[in-house]
PDB file of C-alpha atoms and ligand atoms in Angstrom:
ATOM      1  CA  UNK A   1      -0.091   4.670 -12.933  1.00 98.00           C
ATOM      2  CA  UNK A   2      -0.744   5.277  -9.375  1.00 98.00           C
ATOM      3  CA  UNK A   3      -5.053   4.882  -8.937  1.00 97.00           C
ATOM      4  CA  UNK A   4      -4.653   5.649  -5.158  1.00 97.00           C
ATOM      5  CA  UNK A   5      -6.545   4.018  -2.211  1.00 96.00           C
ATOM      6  CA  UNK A   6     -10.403   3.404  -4.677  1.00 92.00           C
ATOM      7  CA  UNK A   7     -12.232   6.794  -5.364  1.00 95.00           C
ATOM      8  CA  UNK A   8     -11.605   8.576  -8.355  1.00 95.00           C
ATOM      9  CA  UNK A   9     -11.025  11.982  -6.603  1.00 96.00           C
ATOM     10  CA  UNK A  10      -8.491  10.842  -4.622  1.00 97.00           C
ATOM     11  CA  UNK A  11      -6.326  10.029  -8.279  1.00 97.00           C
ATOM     12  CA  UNK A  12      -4.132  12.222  -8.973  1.00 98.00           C
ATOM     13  CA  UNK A  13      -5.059  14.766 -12.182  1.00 98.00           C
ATOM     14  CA  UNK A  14      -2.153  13.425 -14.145  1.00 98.00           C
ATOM     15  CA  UNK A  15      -2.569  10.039 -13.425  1.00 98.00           C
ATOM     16  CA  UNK A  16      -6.223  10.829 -14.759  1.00 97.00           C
ATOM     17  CA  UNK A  17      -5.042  12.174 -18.310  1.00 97.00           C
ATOM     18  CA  UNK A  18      -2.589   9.020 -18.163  1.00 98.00           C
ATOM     19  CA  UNK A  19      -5.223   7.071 -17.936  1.00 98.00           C
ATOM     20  CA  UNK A  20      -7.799   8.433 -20.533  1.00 97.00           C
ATOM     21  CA  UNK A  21      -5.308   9.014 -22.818  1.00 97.00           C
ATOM     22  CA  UNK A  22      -3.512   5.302 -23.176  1.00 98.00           C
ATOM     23  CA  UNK A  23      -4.342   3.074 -26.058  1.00 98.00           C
ATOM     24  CA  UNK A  24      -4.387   0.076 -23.741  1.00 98.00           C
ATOM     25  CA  UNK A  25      -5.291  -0.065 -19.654  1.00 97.00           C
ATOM     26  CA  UNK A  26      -3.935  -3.137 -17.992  1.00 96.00           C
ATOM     27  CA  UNK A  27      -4.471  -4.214 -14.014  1.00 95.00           C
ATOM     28  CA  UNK A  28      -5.788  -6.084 -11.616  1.00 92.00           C
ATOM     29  CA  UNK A  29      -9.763  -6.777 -12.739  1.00 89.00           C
ATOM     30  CA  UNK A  30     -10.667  -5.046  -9.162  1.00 87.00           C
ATOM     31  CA  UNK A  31      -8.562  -1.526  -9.949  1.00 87.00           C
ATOM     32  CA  UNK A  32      -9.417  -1.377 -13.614  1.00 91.00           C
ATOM     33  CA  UNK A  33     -12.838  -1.365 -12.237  1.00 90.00           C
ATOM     34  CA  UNK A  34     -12.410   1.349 -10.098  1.00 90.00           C
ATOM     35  CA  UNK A  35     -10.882   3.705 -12.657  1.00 94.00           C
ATOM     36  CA  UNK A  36     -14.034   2.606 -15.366  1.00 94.00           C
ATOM     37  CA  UNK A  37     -15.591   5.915 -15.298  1.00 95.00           C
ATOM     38  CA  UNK A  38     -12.121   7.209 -16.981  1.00 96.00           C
ATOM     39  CA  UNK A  39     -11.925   5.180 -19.964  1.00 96.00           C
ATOM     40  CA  UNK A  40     -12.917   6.084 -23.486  1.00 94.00           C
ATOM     41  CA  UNK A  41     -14.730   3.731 -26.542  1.00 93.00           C
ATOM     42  CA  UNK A  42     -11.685   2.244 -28.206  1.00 94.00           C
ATOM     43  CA  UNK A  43      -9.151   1.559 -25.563  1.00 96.00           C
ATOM     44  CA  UNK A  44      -8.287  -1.967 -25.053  1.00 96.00           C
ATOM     45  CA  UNK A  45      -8.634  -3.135 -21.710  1.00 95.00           C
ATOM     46  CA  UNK A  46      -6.923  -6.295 -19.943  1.00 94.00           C
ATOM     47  CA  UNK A  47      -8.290  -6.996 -16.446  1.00 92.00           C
ATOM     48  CA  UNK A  48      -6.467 -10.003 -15.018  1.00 85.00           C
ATOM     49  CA  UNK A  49      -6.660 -11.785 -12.034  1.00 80.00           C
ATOM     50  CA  UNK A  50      -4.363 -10.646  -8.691  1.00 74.00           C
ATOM     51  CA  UNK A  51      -1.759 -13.355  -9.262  1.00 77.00           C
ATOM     52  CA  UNK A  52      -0.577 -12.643 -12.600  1.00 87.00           C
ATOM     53  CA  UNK A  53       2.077  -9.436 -12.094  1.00 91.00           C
ATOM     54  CA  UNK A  54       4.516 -10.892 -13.807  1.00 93.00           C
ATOM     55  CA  UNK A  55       2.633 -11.247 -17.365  1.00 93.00           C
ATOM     56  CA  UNK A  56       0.613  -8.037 -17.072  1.00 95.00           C
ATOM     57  CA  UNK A  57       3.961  -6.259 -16.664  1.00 96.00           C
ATOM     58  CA  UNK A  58       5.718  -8.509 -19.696  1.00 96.00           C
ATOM     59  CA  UNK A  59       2.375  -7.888 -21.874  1.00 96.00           C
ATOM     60  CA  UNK A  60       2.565  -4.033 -21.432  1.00 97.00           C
ATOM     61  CA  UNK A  61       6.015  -4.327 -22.405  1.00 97.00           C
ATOM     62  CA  UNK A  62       4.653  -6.100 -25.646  1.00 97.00           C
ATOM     63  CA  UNK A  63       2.036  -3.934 -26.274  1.00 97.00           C
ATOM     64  CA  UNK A  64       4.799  -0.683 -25.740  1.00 97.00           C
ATOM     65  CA  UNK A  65       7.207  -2.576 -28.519  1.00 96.00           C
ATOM     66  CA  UNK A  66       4.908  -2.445 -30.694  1.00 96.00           C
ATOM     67  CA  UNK A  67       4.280   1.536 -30.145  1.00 97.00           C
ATOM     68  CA  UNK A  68       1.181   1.851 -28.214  1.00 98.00           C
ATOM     69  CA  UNK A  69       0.627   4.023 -25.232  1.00 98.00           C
ATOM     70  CA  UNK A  70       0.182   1.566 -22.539  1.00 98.00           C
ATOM     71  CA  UNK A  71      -1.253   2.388 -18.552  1.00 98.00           C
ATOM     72  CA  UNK A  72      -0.322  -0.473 -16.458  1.00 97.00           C
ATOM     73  CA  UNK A  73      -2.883   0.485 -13.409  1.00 97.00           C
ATOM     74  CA  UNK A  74      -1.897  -0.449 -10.114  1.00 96.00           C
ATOM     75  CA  UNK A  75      -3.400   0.463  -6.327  1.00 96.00           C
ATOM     76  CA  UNK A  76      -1.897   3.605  -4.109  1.00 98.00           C
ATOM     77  CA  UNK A  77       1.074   4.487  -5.468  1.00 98.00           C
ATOM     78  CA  UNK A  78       2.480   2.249  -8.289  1.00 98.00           C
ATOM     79  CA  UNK A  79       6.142   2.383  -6.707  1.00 98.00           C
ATOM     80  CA  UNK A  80       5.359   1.241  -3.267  1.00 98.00           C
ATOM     81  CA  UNK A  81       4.538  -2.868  -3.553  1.00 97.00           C
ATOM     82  CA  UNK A  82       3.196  -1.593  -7.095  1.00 96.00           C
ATOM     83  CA  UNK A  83       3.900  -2.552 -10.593  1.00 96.00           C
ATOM     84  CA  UNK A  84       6.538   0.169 -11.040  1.00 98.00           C
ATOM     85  CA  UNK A  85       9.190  -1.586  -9.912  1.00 97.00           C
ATOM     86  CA  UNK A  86       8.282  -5.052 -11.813  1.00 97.00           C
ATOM     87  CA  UNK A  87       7.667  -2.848 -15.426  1.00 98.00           C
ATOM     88  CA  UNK A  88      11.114  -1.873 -14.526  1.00 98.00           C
ATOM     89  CA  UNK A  89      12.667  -4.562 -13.478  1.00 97.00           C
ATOM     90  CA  UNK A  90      11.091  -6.971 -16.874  1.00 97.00           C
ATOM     91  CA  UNK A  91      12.550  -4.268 -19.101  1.00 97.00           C
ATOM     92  CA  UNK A  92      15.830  -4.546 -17.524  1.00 97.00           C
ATOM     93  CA  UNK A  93      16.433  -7.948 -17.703  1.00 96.00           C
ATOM     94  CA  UNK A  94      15.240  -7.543 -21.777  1.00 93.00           C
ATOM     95  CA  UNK A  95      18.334  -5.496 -22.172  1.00 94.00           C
ATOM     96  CA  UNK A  96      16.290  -2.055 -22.101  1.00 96.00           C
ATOM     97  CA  UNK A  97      17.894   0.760 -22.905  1.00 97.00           C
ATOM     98  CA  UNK A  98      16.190   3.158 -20.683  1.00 97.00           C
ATOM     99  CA  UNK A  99      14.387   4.943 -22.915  1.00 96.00           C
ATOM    100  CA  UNK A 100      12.967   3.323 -25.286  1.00 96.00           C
ATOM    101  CA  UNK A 101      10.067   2.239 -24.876  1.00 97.00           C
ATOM    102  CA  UNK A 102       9.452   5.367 -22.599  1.00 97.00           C
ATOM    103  CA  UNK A 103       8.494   4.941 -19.594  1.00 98.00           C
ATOM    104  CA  UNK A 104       6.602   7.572 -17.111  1.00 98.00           C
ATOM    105  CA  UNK A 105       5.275   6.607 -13.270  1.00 98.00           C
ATOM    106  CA  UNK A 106       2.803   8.448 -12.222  1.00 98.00           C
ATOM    107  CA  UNK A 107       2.567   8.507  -8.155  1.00 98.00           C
ATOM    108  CA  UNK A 108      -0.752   8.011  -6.199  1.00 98.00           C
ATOM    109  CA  UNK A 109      -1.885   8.213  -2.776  1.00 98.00           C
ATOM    110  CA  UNK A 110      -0.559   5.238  -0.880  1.00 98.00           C
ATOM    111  CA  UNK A 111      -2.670   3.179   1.745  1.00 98.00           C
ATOM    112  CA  UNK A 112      -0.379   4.661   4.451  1.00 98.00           C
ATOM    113  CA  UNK A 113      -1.185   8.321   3.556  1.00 98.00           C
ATOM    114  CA  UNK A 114      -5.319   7.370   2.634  1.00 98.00           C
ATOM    115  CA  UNK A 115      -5.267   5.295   6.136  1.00 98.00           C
ATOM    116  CA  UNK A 116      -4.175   7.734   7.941  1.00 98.00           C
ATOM    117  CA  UNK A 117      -6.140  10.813   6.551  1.00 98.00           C
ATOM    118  CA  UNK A 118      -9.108   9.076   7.979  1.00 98.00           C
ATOM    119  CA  UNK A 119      -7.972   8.731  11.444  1.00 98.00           C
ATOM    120  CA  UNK A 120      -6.311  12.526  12.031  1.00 98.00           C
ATOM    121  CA  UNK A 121      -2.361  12.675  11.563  1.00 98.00           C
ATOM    122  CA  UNK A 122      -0.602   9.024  13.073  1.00 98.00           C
ATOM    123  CA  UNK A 123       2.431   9.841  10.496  1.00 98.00           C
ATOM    124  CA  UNK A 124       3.566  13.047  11.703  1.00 97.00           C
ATOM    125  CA  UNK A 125       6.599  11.919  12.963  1.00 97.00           C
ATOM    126  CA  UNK A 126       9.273   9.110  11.314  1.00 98.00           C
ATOM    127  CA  UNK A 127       7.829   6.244  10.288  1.00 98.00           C
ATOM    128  CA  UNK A 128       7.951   3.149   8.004  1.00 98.00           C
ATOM    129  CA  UNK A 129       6.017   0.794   6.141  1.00 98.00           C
ATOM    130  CA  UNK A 130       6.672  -3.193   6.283  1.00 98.00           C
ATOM    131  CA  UNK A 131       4.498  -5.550   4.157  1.00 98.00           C
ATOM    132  CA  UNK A 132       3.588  -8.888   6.437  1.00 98.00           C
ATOM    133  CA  UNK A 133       3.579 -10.880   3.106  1.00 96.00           C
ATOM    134  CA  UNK A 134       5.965 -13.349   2.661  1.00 94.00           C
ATOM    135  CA  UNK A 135       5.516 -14.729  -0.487  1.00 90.00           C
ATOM    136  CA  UNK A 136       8.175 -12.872  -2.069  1.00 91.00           C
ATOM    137  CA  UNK A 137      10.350 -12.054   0.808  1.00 95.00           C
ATOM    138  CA  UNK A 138      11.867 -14.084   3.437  1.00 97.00           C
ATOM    139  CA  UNK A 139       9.727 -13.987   7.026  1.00 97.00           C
ATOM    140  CA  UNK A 140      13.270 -13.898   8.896  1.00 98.00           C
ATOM    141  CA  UNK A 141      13.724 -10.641   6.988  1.00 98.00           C
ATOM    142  CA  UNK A 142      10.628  -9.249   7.587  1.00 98.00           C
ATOM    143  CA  UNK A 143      11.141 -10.526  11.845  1.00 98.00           C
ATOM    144  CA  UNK A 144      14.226  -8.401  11.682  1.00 98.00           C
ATOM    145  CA  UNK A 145      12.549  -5.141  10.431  1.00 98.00           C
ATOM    146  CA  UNK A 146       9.962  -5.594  12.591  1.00 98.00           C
ATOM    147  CA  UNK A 147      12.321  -5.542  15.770  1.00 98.00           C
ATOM    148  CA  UNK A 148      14.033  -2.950  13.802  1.00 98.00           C
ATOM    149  CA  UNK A 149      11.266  -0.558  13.499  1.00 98.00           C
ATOM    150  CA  UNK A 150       9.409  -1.148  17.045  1.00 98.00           C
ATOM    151  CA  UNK A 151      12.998  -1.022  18.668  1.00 98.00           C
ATOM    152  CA  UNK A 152      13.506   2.636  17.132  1.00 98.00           C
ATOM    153  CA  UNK A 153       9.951   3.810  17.769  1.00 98.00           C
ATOM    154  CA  UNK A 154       9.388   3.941  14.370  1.00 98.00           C
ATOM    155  CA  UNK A 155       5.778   4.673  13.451  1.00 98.00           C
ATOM    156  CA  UNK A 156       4.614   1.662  11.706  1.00 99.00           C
ATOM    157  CA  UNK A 157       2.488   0.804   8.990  1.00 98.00           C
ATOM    158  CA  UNK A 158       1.929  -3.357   8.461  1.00 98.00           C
ATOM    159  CA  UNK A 159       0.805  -4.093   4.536  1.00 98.00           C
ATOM    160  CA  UNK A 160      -0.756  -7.112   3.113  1.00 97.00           C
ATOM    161  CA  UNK A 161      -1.353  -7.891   7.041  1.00 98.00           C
ATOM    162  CA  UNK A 162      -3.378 -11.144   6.967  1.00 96.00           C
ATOM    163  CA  UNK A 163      -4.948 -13.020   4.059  1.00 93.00           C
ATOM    164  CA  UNK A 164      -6.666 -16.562   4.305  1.00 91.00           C
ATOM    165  CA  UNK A 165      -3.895 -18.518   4.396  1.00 91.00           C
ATOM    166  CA  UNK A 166      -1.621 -16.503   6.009  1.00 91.00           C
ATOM    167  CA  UNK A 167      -3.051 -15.788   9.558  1.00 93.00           C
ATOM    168  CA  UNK A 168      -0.232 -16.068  11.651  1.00 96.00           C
ATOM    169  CA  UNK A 169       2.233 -13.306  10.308  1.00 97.00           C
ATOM    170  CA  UNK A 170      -0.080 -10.970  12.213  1.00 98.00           C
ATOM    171  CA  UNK A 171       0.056 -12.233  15.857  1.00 98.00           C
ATOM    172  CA  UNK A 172       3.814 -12.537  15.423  1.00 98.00           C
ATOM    173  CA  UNK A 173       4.198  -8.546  14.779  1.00 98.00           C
ATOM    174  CA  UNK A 174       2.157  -7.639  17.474  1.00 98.00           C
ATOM    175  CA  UNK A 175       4.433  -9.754  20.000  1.00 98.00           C
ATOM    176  CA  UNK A 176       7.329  -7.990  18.673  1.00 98.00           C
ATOM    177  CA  UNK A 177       5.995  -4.895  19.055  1.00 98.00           C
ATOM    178  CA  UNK A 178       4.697  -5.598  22.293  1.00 98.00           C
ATOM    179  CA  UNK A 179       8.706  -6.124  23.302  1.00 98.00           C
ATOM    180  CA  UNK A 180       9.449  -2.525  22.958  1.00 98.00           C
ATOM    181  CA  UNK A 181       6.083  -0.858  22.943  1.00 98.00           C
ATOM    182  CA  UNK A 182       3.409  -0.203  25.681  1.00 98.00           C
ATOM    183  CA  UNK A 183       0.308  -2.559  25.467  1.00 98.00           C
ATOM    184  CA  UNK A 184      -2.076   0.706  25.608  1.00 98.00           C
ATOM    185  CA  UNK A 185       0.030   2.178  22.266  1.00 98.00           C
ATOM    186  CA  UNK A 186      -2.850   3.131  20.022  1.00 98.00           C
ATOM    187  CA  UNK A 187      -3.136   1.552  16.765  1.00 98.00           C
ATOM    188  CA  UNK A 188      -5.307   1.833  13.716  1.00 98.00           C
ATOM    189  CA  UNK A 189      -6.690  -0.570  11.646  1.00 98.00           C
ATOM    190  CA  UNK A 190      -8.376   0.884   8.496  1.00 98.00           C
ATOM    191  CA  UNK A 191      -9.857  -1.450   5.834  1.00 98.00           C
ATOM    192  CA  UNK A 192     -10.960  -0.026   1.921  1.00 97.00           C
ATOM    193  CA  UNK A 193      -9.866   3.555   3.280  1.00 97.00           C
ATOM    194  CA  UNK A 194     -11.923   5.752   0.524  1.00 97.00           C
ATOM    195  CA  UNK A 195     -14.105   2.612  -0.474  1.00 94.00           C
ATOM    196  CA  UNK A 196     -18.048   2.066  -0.330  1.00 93.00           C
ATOM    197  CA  UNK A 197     -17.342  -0.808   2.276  1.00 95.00           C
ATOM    198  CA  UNK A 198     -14.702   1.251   4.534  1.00 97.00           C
ATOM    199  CA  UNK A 199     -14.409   0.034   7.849  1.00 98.00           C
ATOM    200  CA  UNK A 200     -12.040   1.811  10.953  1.00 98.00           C
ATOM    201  CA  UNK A 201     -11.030   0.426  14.072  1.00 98.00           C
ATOM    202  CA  UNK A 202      -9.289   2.828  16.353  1.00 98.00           C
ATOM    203  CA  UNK A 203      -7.418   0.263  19.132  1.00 98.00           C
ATOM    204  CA  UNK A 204      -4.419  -0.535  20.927  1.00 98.00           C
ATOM    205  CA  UNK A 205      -1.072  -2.612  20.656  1.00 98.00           C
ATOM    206  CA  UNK A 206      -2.740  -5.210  23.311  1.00 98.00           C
ATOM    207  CA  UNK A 207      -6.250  -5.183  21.553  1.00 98.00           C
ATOM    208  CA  UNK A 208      -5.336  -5.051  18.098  1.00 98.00           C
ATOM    209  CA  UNK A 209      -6.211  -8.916  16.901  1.00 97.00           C
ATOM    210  CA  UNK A 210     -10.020  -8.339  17.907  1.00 97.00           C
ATOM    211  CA  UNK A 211     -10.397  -5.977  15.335  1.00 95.00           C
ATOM    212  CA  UNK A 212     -11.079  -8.013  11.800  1.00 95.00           C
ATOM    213  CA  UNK A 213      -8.091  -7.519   9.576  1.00 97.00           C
ATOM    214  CA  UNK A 214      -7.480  -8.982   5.733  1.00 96.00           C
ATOM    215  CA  UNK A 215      -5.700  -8.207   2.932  1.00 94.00           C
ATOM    216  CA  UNK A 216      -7.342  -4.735   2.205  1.00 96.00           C
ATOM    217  CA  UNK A 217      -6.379  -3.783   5.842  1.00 98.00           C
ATOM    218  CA  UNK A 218      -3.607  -1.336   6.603  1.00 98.00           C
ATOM    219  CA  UNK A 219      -2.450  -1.596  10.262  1.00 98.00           C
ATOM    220  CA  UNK A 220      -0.838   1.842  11.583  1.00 99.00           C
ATOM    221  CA  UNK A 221       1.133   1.122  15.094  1.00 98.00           C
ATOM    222  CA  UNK A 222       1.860   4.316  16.701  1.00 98.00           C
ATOM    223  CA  UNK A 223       5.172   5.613  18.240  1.00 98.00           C
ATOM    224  CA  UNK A 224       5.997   6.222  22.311  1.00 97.00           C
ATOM    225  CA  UNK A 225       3.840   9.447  21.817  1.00 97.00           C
ATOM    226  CA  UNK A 226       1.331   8.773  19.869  1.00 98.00           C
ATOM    227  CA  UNK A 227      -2.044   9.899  21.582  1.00 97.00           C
ATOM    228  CA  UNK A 228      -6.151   8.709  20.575  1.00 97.00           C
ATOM    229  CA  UNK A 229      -8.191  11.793  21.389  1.00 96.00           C
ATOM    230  CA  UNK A 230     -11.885  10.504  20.575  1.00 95.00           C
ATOM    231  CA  UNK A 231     -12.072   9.232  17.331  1.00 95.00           C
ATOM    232  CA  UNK A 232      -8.445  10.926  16.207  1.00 98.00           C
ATOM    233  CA  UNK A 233      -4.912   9.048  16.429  1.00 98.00           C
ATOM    234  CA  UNK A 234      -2.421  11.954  16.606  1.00 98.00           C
ATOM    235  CA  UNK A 235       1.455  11.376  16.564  1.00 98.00           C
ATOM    236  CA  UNK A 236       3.142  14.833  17.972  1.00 96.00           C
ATOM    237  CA  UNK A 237       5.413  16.389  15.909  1.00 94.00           C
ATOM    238  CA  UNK A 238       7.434  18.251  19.125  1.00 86.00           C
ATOM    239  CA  UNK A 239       6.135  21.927  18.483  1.00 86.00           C
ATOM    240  CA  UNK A 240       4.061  21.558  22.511  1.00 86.00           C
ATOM    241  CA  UNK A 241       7.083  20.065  23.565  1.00 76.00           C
ATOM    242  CA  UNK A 242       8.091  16.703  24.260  1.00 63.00           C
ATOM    243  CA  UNK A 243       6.119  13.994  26.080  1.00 56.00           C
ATOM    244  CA  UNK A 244       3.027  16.934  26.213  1.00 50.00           C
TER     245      UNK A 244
HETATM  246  N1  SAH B 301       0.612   0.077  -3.988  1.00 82.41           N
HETATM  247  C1  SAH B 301      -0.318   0.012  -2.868  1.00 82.41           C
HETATM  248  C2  SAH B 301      -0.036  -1.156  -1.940  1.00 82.41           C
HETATM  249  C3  SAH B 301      -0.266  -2.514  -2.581  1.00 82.41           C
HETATM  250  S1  SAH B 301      -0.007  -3.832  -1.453  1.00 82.41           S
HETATM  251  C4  SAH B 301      -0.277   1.336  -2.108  1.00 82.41           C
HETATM  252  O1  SAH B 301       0.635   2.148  -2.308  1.00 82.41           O
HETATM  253  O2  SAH B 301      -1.191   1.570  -1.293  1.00 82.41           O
HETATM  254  C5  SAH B 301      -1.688  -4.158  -0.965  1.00 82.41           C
HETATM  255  C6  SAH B 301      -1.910  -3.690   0.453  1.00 82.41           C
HETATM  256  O3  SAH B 301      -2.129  -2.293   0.474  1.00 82.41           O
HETATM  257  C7  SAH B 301      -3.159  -4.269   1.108  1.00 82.41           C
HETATM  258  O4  SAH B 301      -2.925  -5.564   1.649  1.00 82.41           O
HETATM  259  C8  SAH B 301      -3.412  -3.254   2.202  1.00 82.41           C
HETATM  260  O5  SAH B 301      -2.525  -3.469   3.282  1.00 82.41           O
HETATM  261  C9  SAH B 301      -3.013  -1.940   1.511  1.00 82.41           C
HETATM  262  N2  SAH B 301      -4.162  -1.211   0.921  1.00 82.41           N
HETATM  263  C10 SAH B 301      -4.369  -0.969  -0.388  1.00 82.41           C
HETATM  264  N3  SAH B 301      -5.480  -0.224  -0.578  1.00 82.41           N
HETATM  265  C11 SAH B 301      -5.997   0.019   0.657  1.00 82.41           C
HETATM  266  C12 SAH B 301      -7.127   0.742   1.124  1.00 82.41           C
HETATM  267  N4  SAH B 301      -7.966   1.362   0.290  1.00 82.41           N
HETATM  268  N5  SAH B 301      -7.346   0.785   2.466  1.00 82.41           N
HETATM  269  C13 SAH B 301      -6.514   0.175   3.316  1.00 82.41           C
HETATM  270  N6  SAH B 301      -5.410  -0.515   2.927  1.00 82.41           N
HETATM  271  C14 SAH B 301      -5.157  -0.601   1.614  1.00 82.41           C
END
């Protein structure tokens, strides 16, 4: 279930019933806390620390064997760097047979669409999202889309940009950008979009490193046309014409 970027309203109404109605809520302890208002007396709730996908995932799988209606919670939407694709991906290797148990994912608002809601409209043209983190994929990969997305003037939105011990991947993204993209391209750097603590930077390609950024930072990296007009990043869609 999709919880989107941290205030209830901004979950979707099913994902709400999805998540009142399960016998058992499972996530990350900081999500299920978010969602707390929706739960009922009797649900069981596991809150586990950020590390430990792989077991939430194979204990809602347990929990589903043995017939209960389980909500594995997960931030934005579940099927972009969510637990979708890992619920999925344990039950396949188990020999599922796609059915049962049944599975439903419910989508949410994902940290590119809540990021840039709060700056004005940076995604209106193509775009694409990259995750910095290379824990689980390999950084040449991750060089390559980079160059692949600032080459074709992609619109760009960095995940999981910078945590405390990885500091570097960062600095390397804005040089490649800076290869194909002007140093004045604006770029926005929105932390806990819909949070108590959020925190927006607008800035450019040159600038972008002054602005603090960790891992509950999304960094959006405009196109060739994307324009700041006082505190709004706008990304023409072509209806006043091109280069207007
Ligand atoms: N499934 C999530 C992404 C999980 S990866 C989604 O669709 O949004 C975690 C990364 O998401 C963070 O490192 C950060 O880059 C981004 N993120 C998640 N919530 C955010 C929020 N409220 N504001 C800004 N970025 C957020």
């Amino acid at each position: 279930v999709g919880t989107g970027p941290g205030a209830l309203n901004q979950i979707t109404p099913a994902a709400q019933v999805a998540i009142a109605q399960a016998d058992v809520v499972i996530g990350y302890t900081l999500y299920v806390d978010l969602v707390h208002p929706l739960l009922r007396p009797g649900q069981i709730v596991e809150a586990t620390p950020i590390t430990q996908e792989r077991q939430r995932a194979q204990r809602a799988i347990a929990l589903a064997q043995w017939g209960l209606t389980v909500a594995v919670v997960s931030s934005g939407d579940c099927g972009i760097y969510g637990m979708a694709g890992l619920v999925l991906e344990e039950l396949r290797v188990t020999g599922w047979d796609g059915k049962t148990p049944e599975v439903q994912v419910f989508p949410g608002i994902s940290a590119l669409q809540s990021g840039a809601s709060r700056v004005g409209a940076p995604l209106m043209h193509d775009f694409c999202a990259i995750s910095l983190s290379d824990l689980l994929t390999p950084w040449e990969m991750i060089e390559k889309r980079l160059h692949a997305a600032a080459q074709a003037d992609f619109v760009t939105a960095l995940y999981n940009p910078k945590s405390q011990s990885r500091t570097t991947q960062i600095a390397i993204a804005q040089q490649i950008f800076l290869q194909y993209r002007d140093p004045k391209t604006p770029v926005a750097i929105v932390r806990a979009a819909y949070r108590q603590d959020e925190h927006i930077v607008l800035t450019t390609l040159a600038d972008c490193l002054d602005a603090p950024i960790d891992m509950l930072t999304t960094v959006i990296i405009g196109n060739q046309s994307t324009r700041l007009h006082g505190d709004w990043m706008i990304t023409p869609r072509g209806y006043l014409g091109f280069g207007s």
